[in-house]
Phi, psi and omega in degrees: 000141183282139176295148177309138179280136176278341184292344180260012175267173185299166186305327182300336178282358174297335182289348178260020178248134173232122176256112187216158175245154175254123188238141174179171171286151180306134179078012177280348178107016177305314182291319177296322177298321180293318177301316177293324174299315178300319181292315184292332184269358181080013179288321175238161178247007172213151183283118172282146179233135183300317185287344182260352184069032180244019179285157178279320185275332172271072188260346179291141186302325179289326178293324176288325178293316185278337184073025178224160175275131178251320186244136177291135184234138183259135175224160174232147174206169184242137179210124176054042182076010180245146172266127180246112175266115192241138177238120178274110190261157175293154181253345182283136185301329184293345179249026184293335176296330174299320181292317180300320182292320182294317186292335180294336185246002182264153173272333177204180184204157172248117177263127184251133183236145179279125178299344180264310184280339181072218181281118180255168191306315182286335170302318180293320182295313182290328177295320179292323178300316181295324175301314177302325182269355182066032183276113177295151183211155168242155188252141176231113178277105189268171173062040179290352179268000181282153171297131179089358176306132181208105178304315177295321175294323181292322177290329177291324173294318182300316184295317189283323187260335181249344173061035172267180172260101180284130179244095190278120180250012178236151164234121182297145169256113183085166186225146175049238187295338182272006183289121183238351180170194182223159167269122173284105183289338178291309179266358178055057179222157175261138178238108189236141174239124169285160185304326186256008186276149179282327184215151179292155181245127173278137183204168182300155175294132180302146186301324184292338177255356190299314180298313178295325178294321178291323180294318178291325177295324177297319178297320180296313178301313181301314177301316182290313183297329179294336186245354184229116188299320181292318177297320176304318180297313185289326183290325180290325183286314187254345183078006178201175177242139170287165177297320183292318178291321179294319184291316176296323182287321177300319178298313183292319181291325179293313184290334178273348179084010180276355179202157176236116177290134180244120178242169177220165181169191178225104180304312187300323178268002177064045180238125181094357188283321183292323172297321173300317178295317174305319182292319180303315185288323187286321193250326184283150187280150170275173176299337176284342185270348181260157180300154172302143183293145184249132175224185180226149175210124183053042177077357175252152183282140178235135178243140177232120180282164179284078183230121183295346181267355180281163175303143184300133174208126179219160175235129172280127181239359179198142178231134183224124178269115181246164180301339184255009177138177183267120179263130172245116183272131186240145162254120178273119184265327182206154179081189179229143181237121177244155179297142184090348175297150174258130184235158183252136173260102187285338176290313184273346184054058176207162177264153174229152181251125185274113180287306179220154175245129187233139166273130187264127171236072185065244183265008174251155184218135181250124177299144171234151175285329183200161178232143182230173181308134185098351181273155168240115188221173173243149176232153179245141175116344178285135185254330190246346184292139179239167174301128183101351183281132173273135168241137190213174173294132183302329182268006179216066184288151171196162176238124178273144176298126181281159172298150177291153177238122182289155179280132179299148180238347181230141182228150171224150170274134178231145176207156180282130179292323177260137184302326185296331184272357186305315184292336183277337188286324180296313178294327178293321177291322177302320178292322178302314187282337173290322178287323187231097183298341185283348177268140180229139176239136180211166177252124180289124184297334185269315188262343185072011178284148173275129187246125175257125179240148185204195186270355182174172184298314175295325177300316180287324176300316180296320182291320178292322182289333175293322179292318178301311185286318187286323185246357180069025179270138174267119189243127171271138181237135180275180179292140179297150175223138181276168181260119179272166175225164175236145178217167184270111174279322176220127185273187183225161175229153174071027181286120184255131176226132178238119179254116179228126180218125178231115179226029181100134185075209176299139179258194179230129181217131173204132178233124184229148170238126184236142169249142177232134176220157178292153185212142185291330180271172180303311182199139176219150177222139172214164181238131175246017178292131176247163177072012175066028179292334171236112180302158186300322181296327177281336172300317176301321178293323179292317175301316181299318179292323176296322176295325174303319185290341186292345190286337181224119176267165182286342185286310184205015177085014182274160177299141180265139183216163175070050179216156172235138185248126175243126173272112189256341179194174184177178177208158184231168175238138186304323179254322194264352179282143180200169174309309180306313184297316181289328175297316178293324178297315181300316182298303185284333175291323177289318177300321180293319180296316183300322186292339179266347179280160169277103178267154181234135177276133179247141172239154180285145177233157188224142173278121183252132175242111187247126174248119186222162170297148187302330183282357178252005187299316186298318178293325180291315182296323177293318184293323176294326175296319178296337174268018179063031182278149173243111186288135183240356178179155176207126176227162174249127176229120174057042176083358180240149177267138176248108182254135172248141182205157177253124188231137175298136185300330181295333183272001179265349178303118182088000186293330182302315183292320178296320181296315183298321181294322181283340182244013186053040179080003186265347180272145176226160177212157166229152177229134179237115177302132183241003179132208179235151179220158174310137180251161175300150186300327182294342180290345190291337183263003182292000000 
């Protein structure tokens, strides 16, 4: 039976709602932790296991086959009188856009770290994503039962690589296989779960750990007092902090971002999960604790507070086509939404009718009468809404900032194997891009092939497999290709372009003089024209034309980046000059200038982290060198060597199989795109 929904209670109960995500590097234990949370809260009655394919949130067949989270999944549960709306996010870098869309609508997060590996590449990436969105978070150091687990080392890596102020509130009891629980330093109690116990038991701190617990409690008090004025006042008066003061200060520091509470445990062995839930309730913000959402209408800023009585405002962050209909996932920021309501899509400028409102439990859905401010729900009936679409009250329009969408870096050509299926492929790919905005479908102008682009090799494999499984289409896939860029190595000055066209009636005239130079940012434009020789409205048209020209560079038709264009001079005609003429002059003038520049081809590169047995390091280093990799570091952790290197993304296709072969299946690697770097000249023709 479903627990009573807190979302239908008055607005004062919004303080009892927590919207949070689980963030981490792949295989840090996010999904297992989510499963234990659902079990601890009574939402499920058995512990799902990733290796058995029995988890609630990894319900897609591909997720169960591959043993990783691919799609962000939402679930809800109740704990200590609070409603927790939780999103389990992917940990693989290819699905970082799923994380981005989730973070856009969350109020808080739990960042999960491996107690052996500490901060891993994707841990760092999702942490930076949360920083950009201003999402408060707490840290959970998982897998304390693993050989080589070390809480202090994990905290040190968190401090060194992520630069927060870690506020450690746990002391582990036992180590590795002997890990049985933790000392809660805030309440100074031991929390231990026996193997056959239904729930952990609180008890006095063991005598053997009491001195160390007191020392760490003192360090925690000093760190908190240093950052929190009220705690500092009590610390100076009494020389210590009460549990209530410490809890309140930790809550304030977490929500302001001035500190990160660090807990530890083992999700697999069900140790530390209940304390984590207590920390979520105690430290992470409710919808009432975050600033009002900001949008725009007619050029002015509009703010909406988390109030069920305010005009309705929500953001769609995920779309999923299911056998029973199209689901649109919403974060409701203000107002109330009931089934049958009509809402306004200000981007598409159309109304939509909401057929049903659903509470989401991964792949199961529970009907609701309404959703209110602070809720995360799915709705049925919307036809045009996409991820990033704002939905609002028709009489109180606004547009919320949508989640950012990363640029694809890998492409493959796809076609139907059977001629009879050719007509079904295009709609199938269109549905893919509707569900996942980081996928792009285009037709190659030269070959006529359909090209699917995404964030990585695995991303495209999953997309193509989804088409095969969902629609029964046999799809042929070409060899993956990376997306190149072109940039200016050495610029030019004084490029003159004169656009004159006469075809009867009004003609077109525009005269521009352009300078082009390398630039650190993607693109910049400025005007140095004096004397009004080019009016301001035509300057804007020249800039628009220059942006048009960036789509195709002279080396191989790749997008151009990293340049600044200066309009230095020009001329107009009293009758024939127009925005269109100057936009055309800007486009062709910049293309002419780029042909005179010294251009550089750029290729995407990735930071690769390879973990292998020490006896395989030599073979791995040799293979990375053959792939044009540049080794940036090597350390030994728990008997395994961890090698980091920067490698061109094009050289990583098929690397997983090669690594397994060179290490007898014992090696693993992760890759995180880090930008673009100059490519060899022969790459221009790829």
